[in-house]
CSV table of C-alpha atoms and ligand atoms in Angstrom, one decimal:
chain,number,residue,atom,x,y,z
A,1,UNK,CA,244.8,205.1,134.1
A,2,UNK,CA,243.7,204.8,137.5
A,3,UNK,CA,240.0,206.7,138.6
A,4,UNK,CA,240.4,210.0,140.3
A,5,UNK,CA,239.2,210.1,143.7
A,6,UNK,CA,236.5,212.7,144.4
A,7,UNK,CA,234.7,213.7,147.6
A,8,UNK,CA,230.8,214.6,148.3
A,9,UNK,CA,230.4,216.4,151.7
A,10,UNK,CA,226.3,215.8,151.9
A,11,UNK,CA,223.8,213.5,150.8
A,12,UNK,CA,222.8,213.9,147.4
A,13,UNK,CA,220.1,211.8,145.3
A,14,UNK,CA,221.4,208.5,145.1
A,15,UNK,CA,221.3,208.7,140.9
A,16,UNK,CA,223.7,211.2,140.9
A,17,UNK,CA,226.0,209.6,143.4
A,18,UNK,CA,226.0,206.9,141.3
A,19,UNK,CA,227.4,209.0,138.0
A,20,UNK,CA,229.4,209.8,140.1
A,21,UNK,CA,230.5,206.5,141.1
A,22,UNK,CA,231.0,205.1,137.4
A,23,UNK,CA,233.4,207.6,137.0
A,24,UNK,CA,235.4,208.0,139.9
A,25,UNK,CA,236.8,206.6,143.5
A,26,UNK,CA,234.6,208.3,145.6
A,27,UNK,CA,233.7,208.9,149.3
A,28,UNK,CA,230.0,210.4,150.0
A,29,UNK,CA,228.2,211.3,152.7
A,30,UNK,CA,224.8,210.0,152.7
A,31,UNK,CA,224.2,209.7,156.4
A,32,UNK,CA,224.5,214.1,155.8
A,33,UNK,CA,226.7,214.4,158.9
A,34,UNK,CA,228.0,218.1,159.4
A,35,UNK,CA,231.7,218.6,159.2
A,36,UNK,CA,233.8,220.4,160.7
A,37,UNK,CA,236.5,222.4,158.2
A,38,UNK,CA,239.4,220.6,160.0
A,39,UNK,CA,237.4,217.1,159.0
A,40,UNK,CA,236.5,218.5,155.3
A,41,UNK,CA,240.7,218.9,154.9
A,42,UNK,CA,240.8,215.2,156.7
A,43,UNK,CA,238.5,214.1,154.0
A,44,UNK,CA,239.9,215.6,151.0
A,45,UNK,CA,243.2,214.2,151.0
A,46,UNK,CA,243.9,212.4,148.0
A,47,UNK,CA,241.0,214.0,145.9
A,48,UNK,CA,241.0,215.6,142.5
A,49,UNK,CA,237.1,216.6,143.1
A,50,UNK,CA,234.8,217.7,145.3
A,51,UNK,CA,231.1,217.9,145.1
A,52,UNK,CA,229.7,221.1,147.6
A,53,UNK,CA,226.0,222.2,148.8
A,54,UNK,CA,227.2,225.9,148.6
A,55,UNK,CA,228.4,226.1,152.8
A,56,UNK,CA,231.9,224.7,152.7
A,57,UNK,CA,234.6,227.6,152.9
A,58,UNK,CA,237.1,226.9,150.1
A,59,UNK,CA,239.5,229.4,151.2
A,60,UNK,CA,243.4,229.4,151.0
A,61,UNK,CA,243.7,227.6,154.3
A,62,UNK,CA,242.2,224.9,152.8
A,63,UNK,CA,243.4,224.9,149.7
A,64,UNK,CA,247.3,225.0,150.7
A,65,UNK,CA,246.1,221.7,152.7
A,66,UNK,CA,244.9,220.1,149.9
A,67,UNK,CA,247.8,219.8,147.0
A,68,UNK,CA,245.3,217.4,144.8
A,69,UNK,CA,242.1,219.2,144.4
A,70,UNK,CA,241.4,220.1,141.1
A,71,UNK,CA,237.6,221.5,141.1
A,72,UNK,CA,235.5,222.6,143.5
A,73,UNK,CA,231.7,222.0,142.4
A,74,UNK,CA,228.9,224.0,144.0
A,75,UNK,CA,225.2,222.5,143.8
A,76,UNK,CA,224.5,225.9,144.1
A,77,UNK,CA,224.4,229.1,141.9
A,78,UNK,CA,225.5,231.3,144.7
A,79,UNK,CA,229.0,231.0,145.7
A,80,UNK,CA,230.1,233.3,148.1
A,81,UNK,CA,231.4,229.7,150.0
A,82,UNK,CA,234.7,230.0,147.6
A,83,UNK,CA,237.4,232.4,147.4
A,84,UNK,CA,237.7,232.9,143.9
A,85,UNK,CA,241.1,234.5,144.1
A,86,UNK,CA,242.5,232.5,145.9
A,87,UNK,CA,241.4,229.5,144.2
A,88,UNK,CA,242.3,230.9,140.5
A,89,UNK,CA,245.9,231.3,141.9
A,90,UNK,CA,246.6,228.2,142.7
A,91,UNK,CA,244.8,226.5,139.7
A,92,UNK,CA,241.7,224.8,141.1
A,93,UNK,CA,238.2,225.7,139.0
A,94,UNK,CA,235.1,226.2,141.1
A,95,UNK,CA,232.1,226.1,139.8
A,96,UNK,CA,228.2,226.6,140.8
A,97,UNK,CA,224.8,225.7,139.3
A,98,UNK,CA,223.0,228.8,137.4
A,99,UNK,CA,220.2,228.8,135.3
A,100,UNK,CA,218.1,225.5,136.5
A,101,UNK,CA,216.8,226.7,139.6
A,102,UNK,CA,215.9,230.5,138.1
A,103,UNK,CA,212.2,229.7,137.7
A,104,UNK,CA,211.2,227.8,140.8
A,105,UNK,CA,213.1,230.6,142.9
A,106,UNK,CA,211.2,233.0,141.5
A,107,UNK,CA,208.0,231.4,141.9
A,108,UNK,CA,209.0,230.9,145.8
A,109,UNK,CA,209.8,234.7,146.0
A,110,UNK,CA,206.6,235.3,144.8
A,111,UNK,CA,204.8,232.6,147.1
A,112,UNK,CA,207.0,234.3,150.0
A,113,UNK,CA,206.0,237.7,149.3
A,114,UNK,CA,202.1,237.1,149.0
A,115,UNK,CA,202.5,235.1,152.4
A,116,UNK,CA,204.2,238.2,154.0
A,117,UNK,CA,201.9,240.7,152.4
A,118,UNK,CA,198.8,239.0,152.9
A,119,UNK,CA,199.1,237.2,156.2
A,120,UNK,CA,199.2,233.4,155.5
A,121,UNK,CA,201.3,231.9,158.2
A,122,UNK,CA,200.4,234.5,160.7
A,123,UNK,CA,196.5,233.9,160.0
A,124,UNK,CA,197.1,230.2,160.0
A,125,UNK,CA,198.4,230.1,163.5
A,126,UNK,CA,195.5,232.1,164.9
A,127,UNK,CA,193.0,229.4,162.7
A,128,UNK,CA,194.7,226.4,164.3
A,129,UNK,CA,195.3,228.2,168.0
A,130,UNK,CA,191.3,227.8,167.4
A,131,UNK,CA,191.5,231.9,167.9
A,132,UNK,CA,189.0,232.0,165.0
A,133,UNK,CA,185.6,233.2,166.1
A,134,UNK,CA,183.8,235.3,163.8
A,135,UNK,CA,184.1,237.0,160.3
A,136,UNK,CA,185.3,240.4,160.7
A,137,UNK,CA,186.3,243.4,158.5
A,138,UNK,CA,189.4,243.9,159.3
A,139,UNK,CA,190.6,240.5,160.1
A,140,UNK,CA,194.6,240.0,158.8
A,141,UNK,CA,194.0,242.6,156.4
A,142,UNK,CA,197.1,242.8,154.6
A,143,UNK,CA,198.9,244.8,152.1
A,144,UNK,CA,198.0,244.9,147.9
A,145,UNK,CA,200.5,242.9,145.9
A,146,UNK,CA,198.5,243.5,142.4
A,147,UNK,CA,199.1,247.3,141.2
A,148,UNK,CA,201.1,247.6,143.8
A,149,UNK,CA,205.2,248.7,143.2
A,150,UNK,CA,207.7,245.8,143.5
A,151,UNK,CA,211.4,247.2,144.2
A,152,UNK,CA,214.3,244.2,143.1
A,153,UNK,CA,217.6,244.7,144.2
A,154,UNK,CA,219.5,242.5,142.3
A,155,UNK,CA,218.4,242.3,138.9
A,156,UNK,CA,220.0,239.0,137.5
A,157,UNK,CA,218.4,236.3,136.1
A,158,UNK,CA,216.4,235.2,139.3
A,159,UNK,CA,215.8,239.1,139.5
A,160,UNK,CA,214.3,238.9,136.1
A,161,UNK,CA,212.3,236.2,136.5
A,162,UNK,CA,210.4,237.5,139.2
A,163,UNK,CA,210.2,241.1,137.7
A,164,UNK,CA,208.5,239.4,134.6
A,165,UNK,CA,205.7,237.7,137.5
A,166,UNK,CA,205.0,240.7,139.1
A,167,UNK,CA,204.4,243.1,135.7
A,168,UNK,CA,202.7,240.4,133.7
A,169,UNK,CA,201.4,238.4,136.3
A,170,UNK,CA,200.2,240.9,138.9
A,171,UNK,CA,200.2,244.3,137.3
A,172,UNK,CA,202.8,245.6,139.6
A,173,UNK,CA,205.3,248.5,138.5
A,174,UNK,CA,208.8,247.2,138.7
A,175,UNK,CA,211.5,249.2,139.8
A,176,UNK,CA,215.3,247.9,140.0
A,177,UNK,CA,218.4,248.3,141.7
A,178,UNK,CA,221.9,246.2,140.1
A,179,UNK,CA,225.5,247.4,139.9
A,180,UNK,CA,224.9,247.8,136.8
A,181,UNK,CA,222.0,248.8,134.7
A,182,UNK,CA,220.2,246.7,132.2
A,183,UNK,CA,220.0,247.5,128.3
A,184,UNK,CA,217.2,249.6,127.6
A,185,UNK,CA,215.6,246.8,125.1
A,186,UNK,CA,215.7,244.4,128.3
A,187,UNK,CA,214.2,246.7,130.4
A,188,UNK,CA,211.3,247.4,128.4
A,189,UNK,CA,211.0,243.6,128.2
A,190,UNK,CA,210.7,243.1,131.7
A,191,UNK,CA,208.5,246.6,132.4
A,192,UNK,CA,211.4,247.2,135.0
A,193,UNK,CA,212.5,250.7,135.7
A,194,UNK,CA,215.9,251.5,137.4
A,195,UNK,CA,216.4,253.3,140.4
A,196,UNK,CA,219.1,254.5,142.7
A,197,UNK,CA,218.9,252.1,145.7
A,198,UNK,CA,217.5,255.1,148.0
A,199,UNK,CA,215.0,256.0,145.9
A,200,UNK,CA,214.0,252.6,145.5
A,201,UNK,CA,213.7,251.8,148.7
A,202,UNK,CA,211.3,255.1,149.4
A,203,UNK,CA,209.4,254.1,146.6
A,204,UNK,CA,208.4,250.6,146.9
A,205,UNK,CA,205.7,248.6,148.5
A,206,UNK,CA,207.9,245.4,148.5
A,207,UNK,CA,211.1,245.2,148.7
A,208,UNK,CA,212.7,242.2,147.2
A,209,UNK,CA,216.9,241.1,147.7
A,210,UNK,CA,218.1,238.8,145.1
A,211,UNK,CA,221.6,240.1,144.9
A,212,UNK,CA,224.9,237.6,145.5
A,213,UNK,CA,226.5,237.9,149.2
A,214,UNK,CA,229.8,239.5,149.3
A,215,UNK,CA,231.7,241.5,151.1
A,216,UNK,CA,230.2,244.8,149.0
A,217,UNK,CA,226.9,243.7,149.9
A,218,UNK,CA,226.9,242.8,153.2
A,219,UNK,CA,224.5,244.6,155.2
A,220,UNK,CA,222.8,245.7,152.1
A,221,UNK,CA,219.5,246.5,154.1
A,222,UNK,CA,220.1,247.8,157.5
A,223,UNK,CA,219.0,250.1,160.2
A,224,UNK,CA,219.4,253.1,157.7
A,225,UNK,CA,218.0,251.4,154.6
A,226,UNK,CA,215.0,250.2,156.7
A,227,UNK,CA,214.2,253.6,157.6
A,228,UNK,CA,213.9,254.7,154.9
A,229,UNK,CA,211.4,252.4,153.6
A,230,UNK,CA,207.7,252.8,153.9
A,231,UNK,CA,206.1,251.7,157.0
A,232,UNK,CA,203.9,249.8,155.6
A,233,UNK,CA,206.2,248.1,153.0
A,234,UNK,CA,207.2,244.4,153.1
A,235,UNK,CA,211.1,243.4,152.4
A,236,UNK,CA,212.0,239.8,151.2
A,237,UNK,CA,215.0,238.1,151.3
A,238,UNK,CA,215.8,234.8,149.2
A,239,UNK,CA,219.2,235.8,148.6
A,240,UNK,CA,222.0,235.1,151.3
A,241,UNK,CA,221.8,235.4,155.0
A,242,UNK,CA,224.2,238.7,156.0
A,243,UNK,CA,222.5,240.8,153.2
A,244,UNK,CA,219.8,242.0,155.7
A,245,UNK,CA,221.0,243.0,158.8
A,246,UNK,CA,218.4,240.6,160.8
A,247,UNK,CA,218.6,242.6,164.3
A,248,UNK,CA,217.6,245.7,162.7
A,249,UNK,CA,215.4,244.1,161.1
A,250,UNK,CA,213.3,242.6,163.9
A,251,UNK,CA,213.7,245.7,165.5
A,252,UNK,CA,212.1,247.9,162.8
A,253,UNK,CA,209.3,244.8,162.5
A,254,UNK,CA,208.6,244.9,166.3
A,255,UNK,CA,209.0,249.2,166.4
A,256,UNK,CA,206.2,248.7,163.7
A,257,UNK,CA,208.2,251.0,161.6
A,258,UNK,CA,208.3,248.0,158.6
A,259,UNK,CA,205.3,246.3,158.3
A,260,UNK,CA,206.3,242.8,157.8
A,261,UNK,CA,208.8,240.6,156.6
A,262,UNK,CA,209.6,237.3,154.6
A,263,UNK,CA,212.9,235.9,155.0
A,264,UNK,CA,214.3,232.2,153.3
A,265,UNK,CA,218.3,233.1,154.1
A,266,UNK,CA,219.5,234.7,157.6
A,267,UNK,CA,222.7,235.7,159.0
A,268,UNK,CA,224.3,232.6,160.6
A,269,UNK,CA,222.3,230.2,159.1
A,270,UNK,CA,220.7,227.6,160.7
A,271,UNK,CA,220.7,230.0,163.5
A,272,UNK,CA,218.1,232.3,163.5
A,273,UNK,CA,218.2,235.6,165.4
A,274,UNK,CA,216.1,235.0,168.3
A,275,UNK,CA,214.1,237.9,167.8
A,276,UNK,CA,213.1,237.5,164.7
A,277,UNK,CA,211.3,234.1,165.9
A,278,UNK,CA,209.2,236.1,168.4
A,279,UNK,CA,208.1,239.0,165.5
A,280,UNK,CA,204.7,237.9,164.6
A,281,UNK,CA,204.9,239.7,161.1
A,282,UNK,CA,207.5,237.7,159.5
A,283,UNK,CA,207.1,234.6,157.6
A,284,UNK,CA,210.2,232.3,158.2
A,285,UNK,CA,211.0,229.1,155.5
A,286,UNK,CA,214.3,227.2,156.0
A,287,UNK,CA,216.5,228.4,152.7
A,288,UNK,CA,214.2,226.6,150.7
A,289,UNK,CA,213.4,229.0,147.5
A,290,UNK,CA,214.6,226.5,145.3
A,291,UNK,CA,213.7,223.3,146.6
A,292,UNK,CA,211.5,221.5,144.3
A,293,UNK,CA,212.3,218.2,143.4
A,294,UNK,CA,212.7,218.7,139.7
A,295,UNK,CA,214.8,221.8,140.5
A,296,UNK,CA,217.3,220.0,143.1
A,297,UNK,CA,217.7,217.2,140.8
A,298,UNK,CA,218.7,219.1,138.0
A,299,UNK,CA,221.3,221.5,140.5
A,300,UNK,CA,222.9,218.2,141.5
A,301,UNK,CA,223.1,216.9,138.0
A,302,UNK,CA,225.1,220.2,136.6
A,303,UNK,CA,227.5,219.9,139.2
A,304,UNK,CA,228.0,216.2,138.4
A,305,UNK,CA,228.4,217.2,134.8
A,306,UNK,CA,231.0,219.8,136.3
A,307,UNK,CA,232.7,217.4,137.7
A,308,UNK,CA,232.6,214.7,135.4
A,309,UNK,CA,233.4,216.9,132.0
A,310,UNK,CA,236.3,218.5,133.9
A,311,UNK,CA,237.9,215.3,135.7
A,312,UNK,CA,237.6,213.7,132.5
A,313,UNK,CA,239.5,216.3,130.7
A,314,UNK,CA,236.9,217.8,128.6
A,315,UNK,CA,235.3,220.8,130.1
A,316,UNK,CA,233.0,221.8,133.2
A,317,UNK,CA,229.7,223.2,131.8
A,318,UNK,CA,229.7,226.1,134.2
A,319,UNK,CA,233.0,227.2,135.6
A,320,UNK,CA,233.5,230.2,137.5
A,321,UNK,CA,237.3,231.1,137.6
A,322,UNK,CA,238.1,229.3,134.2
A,323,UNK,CA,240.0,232.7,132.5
A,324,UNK,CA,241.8,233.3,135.7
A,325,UNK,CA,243.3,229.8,136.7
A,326,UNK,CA,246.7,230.0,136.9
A,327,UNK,CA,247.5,227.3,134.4
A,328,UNK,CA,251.2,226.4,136.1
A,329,UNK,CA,249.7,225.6,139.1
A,330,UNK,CA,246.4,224.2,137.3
A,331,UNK,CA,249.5,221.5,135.6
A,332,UNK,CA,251.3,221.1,138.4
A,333,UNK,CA,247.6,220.2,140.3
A,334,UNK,CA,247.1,217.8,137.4
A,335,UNK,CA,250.1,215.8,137.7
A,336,UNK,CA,250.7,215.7,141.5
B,1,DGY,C1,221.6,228.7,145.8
B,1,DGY,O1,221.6,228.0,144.8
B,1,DGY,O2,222.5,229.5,146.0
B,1,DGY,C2,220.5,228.6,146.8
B,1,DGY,O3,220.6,229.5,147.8
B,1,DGY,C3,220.5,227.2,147.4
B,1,DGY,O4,219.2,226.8,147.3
């Protein structure tokens, strides 16, 4: 039987590339050009597979274009790249990358949030503009993060993680907001209290998003939300660009009516509203939260398990849309 041909559309650590490569016919990306979607249909002509960095729209469009493609594997755990729907009915699996990248995002919420709260990057440019002259009393003074109230909207397992850092770790009282609640045993776990999402947002000192991007969520945080916060509350984003509304957002940061802001995801990504870049109380990273090396590695090798285990006709470790594949067209994917 001849090798299925699969496509990569970045460049990935070359170990994986070569699993990949012992399995299957396959065309990479190494140099990490960008694509346009017209040159991502070009490319995928002829392939059963597809190994994503969590960007590339998988909509119908595509997917009418592209008769042979059989899985769609996201690096990533989020997903909002694919539509689901539209992929279940005509057979082809996606899947993402959950679990191995819970813990180092976490920890970079964390690192993000005691940056914002306590000044880091904005103290560091006055240091190195050689602004420094003297000790003073109120020099950066920034806002408690021990004691203080954490509020996490989004409360799944990278929610989690970071409300078990901020009660164990730092003291803090966590309140939650999720669609839908925890059980009462894993709340008490995790010291985490729910909330209704106004109520959270007037009760915490730092506001944390980890929820998925969707349409439902879109604009999660905006001029409203922000108003209601406290005005000397910090809001964090490491979940998807589009959550926060990022104009309102620098307006409330420059108004002074928010305090200050960490963001790792912004709408439009890797455009960054210009305001926001002339804010001084915002700490800005380049999507990063779960950028180690360990953790990328092991995001890249799920979805070359994915790929492998379903291409091979055993199973993908973490599929998506499994249930709702329409098996007819799944078959008739199979044997074009
Ligand atoms: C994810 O996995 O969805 C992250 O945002 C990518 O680092």
């Amino acid at each position: 039987m001849s090798q299925a041909a699969i496509l990569v559309t970045r460049a990935i650590f070359p170990d994986q590339l070569e699993r990949l490569q012992a399995q299957f016919q396959v065309e990479s990306n190494q140099q990490d050009s960008i694509w346009s979607p017209d040159e991502l249909v070009a490319r995928l002509q002829g392939k059963a597979g597809v190994f994503m960095t969590g960007v590339e729209k998988v909509d119908a469009a595509l997917l009418a274009q592209c008769p042979q493609l059989r899985i769609c594997a996201n690096m990533t755990v989020g997903y909002n790249n694919f539509d689901l729907a539209a992929m279940s009915a005509v057979g082809v699996l996606g899947t993402n990358a959950p679990d191995v990248l819970t813990e180092s995002t976490a920890d970079f919420a964390f690192a993000l949030l005691l940056a914002t709260a306590r000044r880091i990057t904005e103290s560091e440019h006055y240091l190195r503009a050689g602004l420094w002259k003297h000790w003073r009393y109120d020099l950066f003074a920034g806002a408690e993060v021990h004691g203080s109230t954490l509020g996490i909207i989004g409360m799944g397992r990278i929610g989690q993680a970071i409300a078990r850092r901020a009660a164990l770790g730092f003291g803090m009282r966590v309140v939650y907001h999720n669609r839908s609640r925890l059980s009462a045993e894993l709340e008490h776990s995790l010291h985490a209290e729910y909330l209704g999402k106004q109520a959270l947002l007037e009760t915490a000192d730092h506001v944390m998003l980890v929820l998925p991007y969707s349409a439902a969520s879109h604009h999660t945080i905006g001029a409203a939300e922000l108003a209601c916060m406290k005005p000397s509350a910090t809001l964090i984003n490491v979940a998807r660009g589009g959550i926060v509304d990022d104009a309102a957002l620098a307006q409330a940061l420059r108004a002074g009516t928010l305090a200050a802001a960490g963001l790792d995801v912004f709408e439009g990504e890797p455009a960054v509203h210009p305001d926001l870049l002339t804010v001084p109380n915002v700490v800005l990273t380049p999507h990063i939260a779960s950028a180690t090396e360990g953790t990328r590695r092991a995001m890249a090798a799920l979805a070359v398990d994915n790929l492998i285990g379903y291409l091979s006709g055993g199973a993908a470790r973490t599929p998506l849309n499994l249930a709702q594949l329409d098996t007819g067209a799944q078959a008739a994917r199979v044997a074009s």
